[in-house]
Amino acid sequence: LISLISMAAGLPLFLVLRKKRLFTSDLVEKREKMPPTLFLKIFVVAMGAQWIFSAVSMVFEYVLGQFGLSAMTLYASSMNALMNPIGLLYAMLLGPIMEEIIFRGAIMKHLERFGANYAIVMSSLFFGLYHIYLYQAAFAFLVGAILAYTAHRYSIRWSMLLHILINSSALGTEFLFGAETAIYVMFAICIVSVFLLVRNRSILREQIARGKPAMPNAFRYAFSGVSVIVVFAAFIVANITMIAVSTQ
């Protein structure tokens, strides 16, 4: 509920940023045609990314455990908060739609003038930071890049549908079969997704080549900016504080 209110409150800022373009071009623009088979491949890759996220988080959790800390408590509590009618409605429908409008609509479109790859990476980075909790932020960045690529190459409508399916499938699997079974299912999907990535690596190479930043050293300027440094610092301090408090 708080997330819905915050996004609704922030939406007018993006209307100011993009003006009428948000509704006349950002959300309705059609780009390349999306073949159904390609959409299925992108969906499988995005779902496979969840297992990679789980594996990395387990390693990081082990490291934190050596210091008597844990970030999994925060992640588990945030996931449990979704297991109710309002939470599921937000995660499976309202959240994906509003997040796509803000991150792949207003933000990514506004950054595309600096180059496609720059817009994809930076909008995904902001998308990750928006999820606040460390593990969720890392996963959101990874999936956000897939959603951003989909919106950039094809249409934000496809990224909206993809976002809804990703959230619904992830929560549905865990809700129906439990967290442990869900990990095994995601592992199987991850193997398929790695195969698809290797087999279709030319698509990734093409995007990297065609989407180079329009401004030299764009990423260096972005990450050396005061505002970005402050946001990252706030994110790190907030997570360290939350992890310390949750494991007391």
JSON list of C-alpha atoms in Angstrom, two decimals:
[
{"chain": "A", "resi": 1, "resn": "LEU", "atom": "CA", "xyz": [0.00, 0.00, 0.00]},
{"chain": "A", "resi": 2, "resn": "ILE", "atom": "CA", "xyz": [2.85, 2.38, 0.88]},
{"chain": "A", "resi": 3, "resn": "SER", "atom": "CA", "xyz": [4.57, 1.57, -2.43]},
{"chain": "A", "resi": 4, "resn": "LEU", "atom": "CA", "xyz": [1.38, 2.31, -4.37]},
{"chain": "A", "resi": 5, "resn": "ILE", "atom": "CA", "xyz": [0.93, 5.63, -2.57]},
{"chain": "A", "resi": 6, "resn": "SER", "atom": "CA", "xyz": [4.58, 6.61, -3.13]},
{"chain": "A", "resi": 7, "resn": "MET", "atom": "CA", "xyz": [4.43, 5.83, -6.85]},
{"chain": "A", "resi": 8, "resn": "ALA", "atom": "CA", "xyz": [1.14, 7.67, -7.24]},
{"chain": "A", "resi": 9, "resn": "ALA", "atom": "CA", "xyz": [2.62, 10.67, -5.41]},
{"chain": "A", "resi": 10, "resn": "GLY", "atom": "CA", "xyz": [5.76, 10.61, -7.57]},
{"chain": "A", "resi": 11, "resn": "LEU", "atom": "CA", "xyz": [3.94, 10.26, -10.90]},
{"chain": "A", "resi": 12, "resn": "PRO", "atom": "CA", "xyz": [3.24, 14.03, -11.24]},
{"chain": "A", "resi": 13, "resn": "LEU", "atom": "CA", "xyz": [7.01, 14.62, -11.17]},
{"chain": "A", "resi": 14, "resn": "PHE", "atom": "CA", "xyz": [7.40, 12.41, -14.23]},
{"chain": "A", "resi": 15, "resn": "LEU", "atom": "CA", "xyz": [4.54, 14.22, -15.92]},
{"chain": "A", "resi": 16, "resn": "VAL", "atom": "CA", "xyz": [6.51, 17.42, -15.41]},
{"chain": "A", "resi": 17, "resn": "LEU", "atom": "CA", "xyz": [9.68, 15.72, -16.68]},
{"chain": "A", "resi": 18, "resn": "ARG", "atom": "CA", "xyz": [8.16, 14.21, -19.81]},
{"chain": "A", "resi": 19, "resn": "LYS", "atom": "CA", "xyz": [5.09, 16.46, -20.22]},
{"chain": "A", "resi": 20, "resn": "LYS", "atom": "CA", "xyz": [2.63, 15.17, -22.80]},
{"chain": "A", "resi": 21, "resn": "ARG", "atom": "CA", "xyz": [5.28, 12.87, -24.31]},
{"chain": "A", "resi": 22, "resn": "LEU", "atom": "CA", "xyz": [4.63, 10.37, -21.50]},
{"chain": "A", "resi": 23, "resn": "PHE", "atom": "CA", "xyz": [1.22, 9.59, -23.00]},
{"chain": "A", "resi": 24, "resn": "THR", "atom": "CA", "xyz": [1.73, 10.58, -26.64]},
{"chain": "A", "resi": 25, "resn": "SER", "atom": "CA", "xyz": [4.95, 8.64, -27.26]},
{"chain": "A", "resi": 26, "resn": "ASP", "atom": "CA", "xyz": [6.54, 7.00, -24.21]},
{"chain": "A", "resi": 27, "resn": "LEU", "atom": "CA", "xyz": [3.66, 4.63, -23.45]},
{"chain": "A", "resi": 28, "resn": "VAL", "atom": "CA", "xyz": [2.23, 4.07, -26.94]},
{"chain": "A", "resi": 29, "resn": "GLU", "atom": "CA", "xyz": [5.26, 4.01, -29.22]},
{"chain": "A", "resi": 30, "resn": "LYS", "atom": "CA", "xyz": [5.62, 0.85, -31.30]},
{"chain": "A", "resi": 31, "resn": "ARG", "atom": "CA", "xyz": [9.08, -0.29, -32.28]},
{"chain": "A", "resi": 32, "resn": "GLU", "atom": "CA", "xyz": [10.15, -3.66, -33.66]},
{"chain": "A", "resi": 33, "resn": "LYS", "atom": "CA", "xyz": [7.67, -6.51, -33.96]},
{"chain": "A", "resi": 34, "resn": "MET", "atom": "CA", "xyz": [7.84, -9.00, -31.11]},
{"chain": "A", "resi": 35, "resn": "PRO", "atom": "CA", "xyz": [7.73, -12.64, -32.32]},
{"chain": "A", "resi": 36, "resn": "PRO", "atom": "CA", "xyz": [5.93, -14.90, -29.80]},
{"chain": "A", "resi": 37, "resn": "THR", "atom": "CA", "xyz": [8.89, -17.31, -29.67]},
{"chain": "A", "resi": 38, "resn": "LEU", "atom": "CA", "xyz": [11.28, -14.47, -28.79]},
{"chain": "A", "resi": 39, "resn": "PHE", "atom": "CA", "xyz": [8.97, -13.24, -26.04]},
{"chain": "A", "resi": 40, "resn": "LEU", "atom": "CA", "xyz": [8.94, -16.77, -24.58]},
{"chain": "A", "resi": 41, "resn": "LYS", "atom": "CA", "xyz": [12.75, -16.89, -24.69]},
{"chain": "A", "resi": 42, "resn": "ILE", "atom": "CA", "xyz": [13.06, -13.53, -22.91]},
{"chain": "A", "resi": 43, "resn": "PHE", "atom": "CA", "xyz": [10.58, -14.71, -20.27]},
{"chain": "A", "resi": 44, "resn": "VAL", "atom": "CA", "xyz": [12.57, -17.91, -19.64]},
{"chain": "A", "resi": 45, "resn": "VAL", "atom": "CA", "xyz": [15.84, -15.95, -19.36]},
{"chain": "A", "resi": 46, "resn": "ALA", "atom": "CA", "xyz": [14.25, -13.54, -16.88]},
{"chain": "A", "resi": 47, "resn": "MET", "atom": "CA", "xyz": [12.91, -16.41, -14.78]},
{"chain": "A", "resi": 48, "resn": "GLY", "atom": "CA", "xyz": [16.30, -18.12, -14.89]},
{"chain": "A", "resi": 49, "resn": "ALA", "atom": "CA", "xyz": [17.88, -14.96, -13.53]},
{"chain": "A", "resi": 50, "resn": "GLN", "atom": "CA", "xyz": [15.98, -15.60, -10.30]},
{"chain": "A", "resi": 51, "resn": "TRP", "atom": "CA", "xyz": [18.02, -18.72, -9.58]},
{"chain": "A", "resi": 52, "resn": "ILE", "atom": "CA", "xyz": [21.25, -16.83, -10.23]},
{"chain": "A", "resi": 53, "resn": "PHE", "atom": "CA", "xyz": [20.02, -14.19, -7.81]},
{"chain": "A", "resi": 54, "resn": "SER", "atom": "CA", "xyz": [19.22, -16.89, -5.23]},
{"chain": "A", "resi": 55, "resn": "ALA", "atom": "CA", "xyz": [22.66, -18.51, -5.62]},
{"chain": "A", "resi": 56, "resn": "VAL", "atom": "CA", "xyz": [24.53, -15.21, -5.27]},
{"chain": "A", "resi": 57, "resn": "SER", "atom": "CA", "xyz": [22.41, -14.17, -2.29]},
{"chain": "A", "resi": 58, "resn": "MET", "atom": "CA", "xyz": [23.18, -17.47, -0.55]},
{"chain": "A", "resi": 59, "resn": "VAL", "atom": "CA", "xyz": [26.93, -16.84, -0.96]},
{"chain": "A", "resi": 60, "resn": "PHE", "atom": "CA", "xyz": [26.56, -13.28, 0.31]},
{"chain": "A", "resi": 61, "resn": "GLU", "atom": "CA", "xyz": [24.40, -14.51, 3.17]},
{"chain": "A", "resi": 62, "resn": "TYR", "atom": "CA", "xyz": [27.17, -16.93, 4.16]},
{"chain": "A", "resi": 63, "resn": "VAL", "atom": "CA", "xyz": [29.69, -14.07, 4.25]},
{"chain": "A", "resi": 64, "resn": "LEU", "atom": "CA", "xyz": [27.36, -11.95, 6.39]},
{"chain": "A", "resi": 65, "resn": "GLY", "atom": "CA", "xyz": [26.84, -14.93, 8.68]},
{"chain": "A", "resi": 66, "resn": "GLN", "atom": "CA", "xyz": [30.53, -14.94, 9.53]},
{"chain": "A", "resi": 67, "resn": "PHE", "atom": "CA", "xyz": [29.93, -11.57, 11.18]},
{"chain": "A", "resi": 68, "resn": "GLY", "atom": "CA", "xyz": [26.72, -12.65, 12.88]},
{"chain": "A", "resi": 69, "resn": "LEU", "atom": "CA", "xyz": [24.57, -10.76, 10.37]},
{"chain": "A", "resi": 70, "resn": "SER", "atom": "CA", "xyz": [21.83, -11.70, 7.90]},
{"chain": "A", "resi": 71, "resn": "ALA", "atom": "CA", "xyz": [20.01, -9.87, 5.12]},
{"chain": "A", "resi": 72, "resn": "MET", "atom": "CA", "xyz": [17.65, -12.78, 4.48]},
{"chain": "A", "resi": 73, "resn": "THR", "atom": "CA", "xyz": [15.39, -11.76, 7.36]},
{"chain": "A", "resi": 74, "resn": "LEU", "atom": "CA", "xyz": [14.57, -8.50, 5.60]},
{"chain": "A", "resi": 75, "resn": "TYR", "atom": "CA", "xyz": [14.02, -10.26, 2.28]},
{"chain": "A", "resi": 76, "resn": "ALA", "atom": "CA", "xyz": [11.76, -12.90, 3.85]},
{"chain": "A", "resi": 77, "resn": "SER", "atom": "CA", "xyz": [9.69, -10.30, 5.70]},
{"chain": "A", "resi": 78, "resn": "SER", "atom": "CA", "xyz": [9.22, -8.25, 2.52]},
{"chain": "A", "resi": 79, "resn": "MET", "atom": "CA", "xyz": [8.09, -11.36, 0.62]},
{"chain": "A", "resi": 80, "resn": "ASN", "atom": "CA", "xyz": [5.73, -12.41, 3.42]},
{"chain": "A", "resi": 81, "resn": "ALA", "atom": "CA", "xyz": [4.18, -8.94, 3.30]},
{"chain": "A", "resi": 82, "resn": "LEU", "atom": "CA", "xyz": [3.00, -9.74, -0.23]},
{"chain": "A", "resi": 83, "resn": "MET", "atom": "CA", "xyz": [1.15, -12.92, 0.75]},
{"chain": "A", "resi": 84, "resn": "ASN", "atom": "CA", "xyz": [-2.23, -11.25, 1.15]},
{"chain": "A", "resi": 85, "resn": "PRO", "atom": "CA", "xyz": [-4.86, -10.01, -1.34]},
{"chain": "A", "resi": 86, "resn": "ILE", "atom": "CA", "xyz": [-3.54, -6.41, -1.46]},
{"chain": "A", "resi": 87, "resn": "GLY", "atom": "CA", "xyz": [0.08, -7.56, -1.65]},
{"chain": "A", "resi": 88, "resn": "LEU", "atom": "CA", "xyz": [-0.60, -10.03, -4.46]},
{"chain": "A", "resi": 89, "resn": "LEU", "atom": "CA", "xyz": [-2.67, -7.47, -6.39]},
{"chain": "A", "resi": 90, "resn": "TYR", "atom": "CA", "xyz": [0.20, -5.00, -6.10]},
{"chain": "A", "resi": 91, "resn": "ALA", "atom": "CA", "xyz": [2.95, -7.48, -7.04]},
{"chain": "A", "resi": 92, "resn": "MET", "atom": "CA", "xyz": [1.11, -9.20, -9.88]},
{"chain": "A", "resi": 93, "resn": "LEU", "atom": "CA", "xyz": [-0.67, -6.28, -11.55]},
{"chain": "A", "resi": 94, "resn": "LEU", "atom": "CA", "xyz": [-0.65, -2.75, -10.16]},
{"chain": "A", "resi": 95, "resn": "GLY", "atom": "CA", "xyz": [3.05, -2.66, -9.26]},
{"chain": "A", "resi": 96, "resn": "PRO", "atom": "CA", "xyz": [4.32, -3.91, -12.63]},
{"chain": "A", "resi": 97, "resn": "ILE", "atom": "CA", "xyz": [2.14, -1.47, -14.56]},
{"chain": "A", "resi": 98, "resn": "MET", "atom": "CA", "xyz": [3.10, 1.57, -12.50]},
{"chain": "A", "resi": 99, "resn": "GLU", "atom": "CA", "xyz": [6.77, 0.59, -12.34]},
{"chain": "A", "resi": 100, "resn": "GLU", "atom": "CA", "xyz": [6.92, 0.19, -16.11]},
{"chain": "A", "resi": 101, "resn": "ILE", "atom": "CA", "xyz": [5.33, 3.61, -16.61]},
{"chain": "A", "resi": 102, "resn": "ILE", "atom": "CA", "xyz": [7.92, 5.23, -14.34]},
{"chain": "A", "resi": 103, "resn": "PHE", "atom": "CA", "xyz": [11.11, 3.28, -15.03]},
{"chain": "A", "resi": 104, "resn": "ARG", "atom": "CA", "xyz": [10.79, 2.00, -18.60]},
{"chain": "A", "resi": 105, "resn": "GLY", "atom": "CA", "xyz": [8.49, 4.83, -19.61]},
{"chain": "A", "resi": 106, "resn": "ALA", "atom": "CA", "xyz": [9.51, 8.20, -18.22]},
{"chain": "A", "resi": 107, "resn": "ILE", "atom": "CA", "xyz": [13.03, 7.49, -16.92]},
{"chain": "A", "resi": 108, "resn": "MET", "atom": "CA", "xyz": [14.40, 5.25, -19.68]},
{"chain": "A", "resi": 109, "resn": "LYS", "atom": "CA", "xyz": [12.86, 7.31, -22.46]},
{"chain": "A", "resi": 110, "resn": "HIS", "atom": "CA", "xyz": [14.30, 10.47, -20.95]},
{"chain": "A", "resi": 111, "resn": "LEU", "atom": "CA", "xyz": [17.78, 8.91, -20.87]},
{"chain": "A", "resi": 112, "resn": "GLU", "atom": "CA", "xyz": [17.69, 7.41, -24.38]},
{"chain": "A", "resi": 113, "resn": "ARG", "atom": "CA", "xyz": [19.12, 10.60, -25.85]},
{"chain": "A", "resi": 114, "resn": "PHE", "atom": "CA", "xyz": [22.41, 9.60, -24.20]},
{"chain": "A", "resi": 115, "resn": "GLY", "atom": "CA", "xyz": [22.36, 6.18, -25.87]},
{"chain": "A", "resi": 116, "resn": "ALA", "atom": "CA", "xyz": [20.28, 3.02, -25.56]},
{"chain": "A", "resi": 117, "resn": "ASN", "atom": "CA", "xyz": [22.73, 1.06, -23.40]},
{"chain": "A", "resi": 118, "resn": "TYR", "atom": "CA", "xyz": [23.12, 4.01, -21.05]},
{"chain": "A", "resi": 119, "resn": "ALA", "atom": "CA", "xyz": [19.33, 4.32, -20.71]},
{"chain": "A", "resi": 120, "resn": "ILE", "atom": "CA", "xyz": [18.91, 0.58, -20.13]},
{"chain": "A", "resi": 121, "resn": "VAL", "atom": "CA", "xyz": [21.64, 0.35, -17.46]},
{"chain": "A", "resi": 122, "resn": "MET", "atom": "CA", "xyz": [20.82, 3.55, -15.58]},
{"chain": "A", "resi": 123, "resn": "SER", "atom": "CA", "xyz": [17.04, 3.03, -15.53]},
{"chain": "A", "resi": 124, "resn": "SER", "atom": "CA", "xyz": [17.65, -0.54, -14.28]},
{"chain": "A", "resi": 125, "resn": "LEU", "atom": "CA", "xyz": [19.98, 0.80, -11.61]},
{"chain": "A", "resi": 126, "resn": "PHE", "atom": "CA", "xyz": [17.33, 3.21, -10.35]},
{"chain": "A", "resi": 127, "resn": "PHE", "atom": "CA", "xyz": [14.81, 0.37, -10.51]},
{"chain": "A", "resi": 128, "resn": "GLY", "atom": "CA", "xyz": [17.07, -1.72, -8.29]},
{"chain": "A", "resi": 129, "resn": "LEU", "atom": "CA", "xyz": [17.61, 1.07, -5.77]},
{"chain": "A", "resi": 130, "resn": "TYR", "atom": "CA", "xyz": [13.85, 1.65, -5.64]},
{"chain": "A", "resi": 131, "resn": "HIS", "atom": "CA", "xyz": [13.41, -1.87, -4.21]},
{"chain": "A", "resi": 132, "resn": "ILE", "atom": "CA", "xyz": [15.46, -0.78, -1.15]},
{"chain": "A", "resi": 133, "resn": "TYR", "atom": "CA", "xyz": [16.39, -4.17, 0.32]},
{"chain": "A", "resi": 134, "resn": "LEU", "atom": "CA", "xyz": [19.81, -5.46, -0.76]},
{"chain": "A", "resi": 135, "resn": "TYR", "atom": "CA", "xyz": [18.77, -8.80, -2.26]},
{"chain": "A", "resi": 136, "resn": "GLN", "atom": "CA", "xyz": [15.65, -7.41, -3.91]},
{"chain": "A", "resi": 137, "resn": "ALA", "atom": "CA", "xyz": [17.65, -4.50, -5.32]},
{"chain": "A", "resi": 138, "resn": "ALA", "atom": "CA", "xyz": [20.22, -6.83, -6.92]},
{"chain": "A", "resi": 139, "resn": "PHE", "atom": "CA", "xyz": [17.52, -9.00, -8.46]},
{"chain": "A", "resi": 140, "resn": "ALA", "atom": "CA", "xyz": [15.51, -5.97, -9.60]},
{"chain": "A", "resi": 141, "resn": "PHE", "atom": "CA", "xyz": [18.55, -4.54, -11.38]},
{"chain": "A", "resi": 142, "resn": "LEU", "atom": "CA", "xyz": [19.12, -7.80, -13.26]},
{"chain": "A", "resi": 143, "resn": "VAL", "atom": "CA", "xyz": [15.50, -8.27, -14.29]},
{"chain": "A", "resi": 144, "resn": "GLY", "atom": "CA", "xyz": [15.13, -4.53, -14.86]},
{"chain": "A", "resi": 145, "resn": "ALA", "atom": "CA", "xyz": [17.80, -4.70, -17.56]},
{"chain": "A", "resi": 146, "resn": "ILE", "atom": "CA", "xyz": [15.81, -7.44, -19.33]},
{"chain": "A", "resi": 147, "resn": "LEU", "atom": "CA", "xyz": [12.60, -5.41, -19.04]},
{"chain": "A", "resi": 148, "resn": "ALA", "atom": "CA", "xyz": [14.38, -2.26, -20.26]},
{"chain": "A", "resi": 149, "resn": "TYR", "atom": "CA", "xyz": [15.81, -4.09, -23.29]},
{"chain": "A", "resi": 150, "resn": "THR", "atom": "CA", "xyz": [12.32, -5.39, -24.10]},
{"chain": "A", "resi": 151, "resn": "ALA", "atom": "CA", "xyz": [10.75, -1.93, -23.81]},
{"chain": "A", "resi": 152, "resn": "HIS", "atom": "CA", "xyz": [13.52, -0.29, -25.84]},
{"chain": "A", "resi": 153, "resn": "ARG", "atom": "CA", "xyz": [13.58, -2.76, -28.71]},
{"chain": "A", "resi": 154, "resn": "TYR", "atom": "CA", "xyz": [9.90, -3.66, -28.90]},
{"chain": "A", "resi": 155, "resn": "SER", "atom": "CA", "xyz": [7.40, -1.77, -26.74]},
{"chain": "A", "resi": 156, "resn": "ILE", "atom": "CA", "xyz": [6.67, -0.87, -23.15]},
{"chain": "A", "resi": 157, "resn": "ARG", "atom": "CA", "xyz": [3.48, -2.88, -23.50]},
{"chain": "A", "resi": 158, "resn": "TRP", "atom": "CA", "xyz": [5.60, -6.01, -23.93]},
{"chain": "A", "resi": 159, "resn": "SER", "atom": "CA", "xyz": [7.72, -5.12, -20.89]},
{"chain": "A", "resi": 160, "resn": "MET", "atom": "CA", "xyz": [4.52, -4.59, -18.87]},
{"chain": "A", "resi": 161, "resn": "LEU", "atom": "CA", "xyz": [3.23, -8.03, -19.86]},
{"chain": "A", "resi": 162, "resn": "LEU", "atom": "CA", "xyz": [6.63, -9.57, -19.17]},
{"chain": "A", "resi": 163, "resn": "HIS", "atom": "CA", "xyz": [6.82, -7.88, -15.76]},
{"chain": "A", "resi": 164, "resn": "ILE", "atom": "CA", "xyz": [3.36, -9.14, -14.80]},
{"chain": "A", "resi": 165, "resn": "LEU", "atom": "CA", "xyz": [4.22, -12.70, -15.89]},
{"chain": "A", "resi": 166, "resn": "ILE", "atom": "CA", "xyz": [7.57, -12.70, -14.06]},
{"chain": "A", "resi": 167, "resn": "ASN", "atom": "CA", "xyz": [6.07, -11.54, -10.77]},
{"chain": "A", "resi": 168, "resn": "SER", "atom": "CA", "xyz": [3.02, -13.79, -11.06]},
{"chain": "A", "resi": 169, "resn": "SER", "atom": "CA", "xyz": [5.07, -16.87, -11.92]},
{"chain": "A", "resi": 170, "resn": "ALA", "atom": "CA", "xyz": [7.64, -16.28, -9.16]},
{"chain": "A", "resi": 171, "resn": "LEU", "atom": "CA", "xyz": [5.08, -15.63, -6.44]},
{"chain": "A", "resi": 172, "resn": "GLY", "atom": "CA", "xyz": [2.71, -18.31, -7.75]},
{"chain": "A", "resi": 173, "resn": "THR", "atom": "CA", "xyz": [5.41, -21.00, -7.71]},
{"chain": "A", "resi": 174, "resn": "GLU", "atom": "CA", "xyz": [6.50, -20.14, -4.18]},
{"chain": "A", "resi": 175, "resn": "PHE", "atom": "CA", "xyz": [2.92, -19.80, -2.93]},
{"chain": "A", "resi": 176, "resn": "LEU", "atom": "CA", "xyz": [1.76, -23.13, -4.42]},
{"chain": "A", "resi": 177, "resn": "PHE", "atom": "CA", "xyz": [4.83, -25.33, -3.91]},
{"chain": "A", "resi": 178, "resn": "GLY", "atom": "CA", "xyz": [6.88, -23.61, -1.20]},
{"chain": "A", "resi": 179, "resn": "ALA", "atom": "CA", "xyz": [10.22, -21.82, -1.28]},
{"chain": "A", "resi": 180, "resn": "GLU", "atom": "CA", "xyz": [12.37, -24.99, -1.44]},
{"chain": "A", "resi": 181, "resn": "THR", "atom": "CA", "xyz": [10.52, -26.48, -4.42]},
{"chain": "A", "resi": 182, "resn": "ALA", "atom": "CA", "xyz": [10.53, -23.10, -6.12]},
{"chain": "A", "resi": 183, "resn": "ILE", "atom": "CA", "xyz": [14.36, -23.04, -5.97]},
{"chain": "A", "resi": 184, "resn": "TYR", "atom": "CA", "xyz": [14.57, -26.39, -7.79]},
{"chain": "A", "resi": 185, "resn": "VAL", "atom": "CA", "xyz": [12.09, -25.22, -10.41]},
{"chain": "A", "resi": 186, "resn": "MET", "atom": "CA", "xyz": [14.09, -22.03, -10.93]},
{"chain": "A", "resi": 187, "resn": "PHE", "atom": "CA", "xyz": [17.31, -24.03, -11.19]},
{"chain": "A", "resi": 188, "resn": "ALA", "atom": "CA", "xyz": [15.84, -26.10, -14.03]},
{"chain": "A", "resi": 189, "resn": "ILE", "atom": "CA", "xyz": [14.67, -22.93, -15.77]},
{"chain": "A", "resi": 190, "resn": "CYS", "atom": "CA", "xyz": [18.11, -21.37, -15.21]},
{"chain": "A", "resi": 191, "resn": "ILE", "atom": "CA", "xyz": [19.78, -24.19, -17.16]},
{"chain": "A", "resi": 192, "resn": "VAL", "atom": "CA", "xyz": [17.44, -23.57, -20.08]},
{"chain": "A", "resi": 193, "resn": "SER", "atom": "CA", "xyz": [17.98, -19.80, -19.85]},
{"chain": "A", "resi": 194, "resn": "VAL", "atom": "CA", "xyz": [21.78, -20.20, -19.97]},
{"chain": "A", "resi": 195, "resn": "PHE", "atom": "CA", "xyz": [21.39, -22.37, -23.07]},
{"chain": "A", "resi": 196, "resn": "LEU", "atom": "CA", "xyz": [19.19, -19.70, -24.67]},
{"chain": "A", "resi": 197, "resn": "LEU", "atom": "CA", "xyz": [21.65, -16.93, -23.81]},
{"chain": "A", "resi": 198, "resn": "VAL", "atom": "CA", "xyz": [24.56, -18.85, -25.35]},
{"chain": "A", "resi": 199, "resn": "ARG", "atom": "CA", "xyz": [22.59, -19.77, -28.43]},
{"chain": "A", "resi": 200, "resn": "ASN", "atom": "CA", "xyz": [21.28, -16.22, -28.94]},
{"chain": "A", "resi": 201, "resn": "ARG", "atom": "CA", "xyz": [24.43, -14.35, -27.85]},
{"chain": "A", "resi": 202, "resn": "SER", "atom": "CA", "xyz": [24.47, -12.53, -31.19]},
{"chain": "A", "resi": 203, "resn": "ILE", "atom": "CA", "xyz": [21.41, -10.54, -30.04]},
{"chain": "A", "resi": 204, "resn": "LEU", "atom": "CA", "xyz": [23.31, -9.32, -26.98]},
{"chain": "A", "resi": 205, "resn": "ARG", "atom": "CA", "xyz": [26.38, -8.42, -29.05]},
{"chain": "A", "resi": 206, "resn": "GLU", "atom": "CA", "xyz": [24.18, -6.54, -31.49]},
{"chain": "A", "resi": 207, "resn": "GLN", "atom": "CA", "xyz": [22.55, -4.52, -28.70]},
{"chain": "A", "resi": 208, "resn": "ILE", "atom": "CA", "xyz": [25.91, -3.64, -27.15]},
{"chain": "A", "resi": 209, "resn": "ALA", "atom": "CA", "xyz": [27.19, -2.48, -30.55]},
{"chain": "A", "resi": 210, "resn": "ARG", "atom": "CA", "xyz": [24.14, -0.50, -31.63]},
{"chain": "A", "resi": 211, "resn": "GLY", "atom": "CA", "xyz": [23.38, 1.05, -28.25]},
{"chain": "A", "resi": 212, "resn": "LYS", "atom": "CA", "xyz": [26.73, 2.61, -27.39]},
{"chain": "A", "resi": 213, "resn": "PRO", "atom": "CA", "xyz": [26.41, 5.83, -25.35]},
{"chain": "A", "resi": 214, "resn": "ALA", "atom": "CA", "xyz": [26.14, 8.91, -27.53]},
{"chain": "A", "resi": 215, "resn": "MET", "atom": "CA", "xyz": [28.42, 10.83, -25.16]},
{"chain": "A", "resi": 216, "resn": "PRO", "atom": "CA", "xyz": [31.99, 9.57, -24.52]},
{"chain": "A", "resi": 217, "resn": "ASN", "atom": "CA", "xyz": [32.56, 8.38, -20.94]},
{"chain": "A", "resi": 218, "resn": "ALA", "atom": "CA", "xyz": [28.84, 8.71, -20.19]},
{"chain": "A", "resi": 219, "resn": "PHE", "atom": "CA", "xyz": [28.93, 6.09, -17.44]},
{"chain": "A", "resi": 220, "resn": "ARG", "atom": "CA", "xyz": [32.00, 7.63, -15.81]},
{"chain": "A", "resi": 221, "resn": "TYR", "atom": "CA", "xyz": [30.29, 11.02, -15.64]},
{"chain": "A", "resi": 222, "resn": "ALA", "atom": "CA", "xyz": [27.11, 9.45, -14.28]},
{"chain": "A", "resi": 223, "resn": "PHE", "atom": "CA", "xyz": [28.77, 7.48, -11.50]},
{"chain": "A", "resi": 224, "resn": "SER", "atom": "CA", "xyz": [30.97, 10.40, -10.50]},
{"chain": "A", "resi": 225, "resn": "GLY", "atom": "CA", "xyz": [27.97, 12.72, -10.15]},
{"chain": "A", "resi": 226, "resn": "VAL", "atom": "CA", "xyz": [27.25, 13.99, -6.65]},
{"chain": "A", "resi": 227, "resn": "SER", "atom": "CA", "xyz": [23.56, 13.04, -6.74]},
{"chain": "A", "resi": 228, "resn": "VAL", "atom": "CA", "xyz": [24.30, 9.44, -7.77]},
{"chain": "A", "resi": 229, "resn": "ILE", "atom": "CA", "xyz": [27.03, 9.09, -5.13]},
{"chain": "A", "resi": 230, "resn": "VAL", "atom": "CA", "xyz": [24.67, 10.43, -2.45]},
{"chain": "A", "resi": 231, "resn": "VAL", "atom": "CA", "xyz": [21.90, 8.02, -3.47]},
{"chain": "A", "resi": 232, "resn": "PHE", "atom": "CA", "xyz": [24.28, 5.05, -3.44]},
{"chain": "A", "resi": 233, "resn": "ALA", "atom": "CA", "xyz": [25.69, 6.07, -0.08]},
{"chain": "A", "resi": 234, "resn": "ALA", "atom": "CA", "xyz": [22.19, 6.42, 1.37]},
{"chain": "A", "resi": 235, "resn": "PHE", "atom": "CA", "xyz": [21.28, 2.98, -0.02]},
{"chain": "A", "resi": 236, "resn": "ILE", "atom": "CA", "xyz": [24.36, 1.34, 1.54]},
{"chain": "A", "resi": 237, "resn": "VAL", "atom": "CA", "xyz": [23.94, 3.06, 4.91]},
{"chain": "A", "resi": 238, "resn": "ALA", "atom": "CA", "xyz": [20.21, 2.19, 5.00]},
{"chain": "A", "resi": 239, "resn": "ASN", "atom": "CA", "xyz": [20.89, -1.49, 4.27]},
{"chain": "A", "resi": 240, "resn": "ILE", "atom": "CA", "xyz": [23.71, -1.75, 6.79]},
{"chain": "A", "resi": 241, "resn": "THR", "atom": "CA", "xyz": [21.44, -0.21, 9.41]},
{"chain": "A", "resi": 242, "resn": "MET", "atom": "CA", "xyz": [18.46, -2.45, 8.55]},
{"chain": "A", "resi": 243, "resn": "ILE", "atom": "CA", "xyz": [20.64, -5.59, 8.51]},
{"chain": "A", "resi": 244, "resn": "ALA", "atom": "CA", "xyz": [22.19, -4.71, 11.86]},
{"chain": "A", "resi": 245, "resn": "VAL", "atom": "CA", "xyz": [18.82, -3.94, 13.47]},
{"chain": "A", "resi": 246, "resn": "SER", "atom": "CA", "xyz": [17.06, -7.02, 12.05]},
{"chain": "A", "resi": 247, "resn": "THR", "atom": "CA", "xyz": [19.72, -9.41, 13.36]},
{"chain": "A", "resi": 248, "resn": "GLN", "atom": "CA", "xyz": [20.01, -8.00, 16.86]}
]
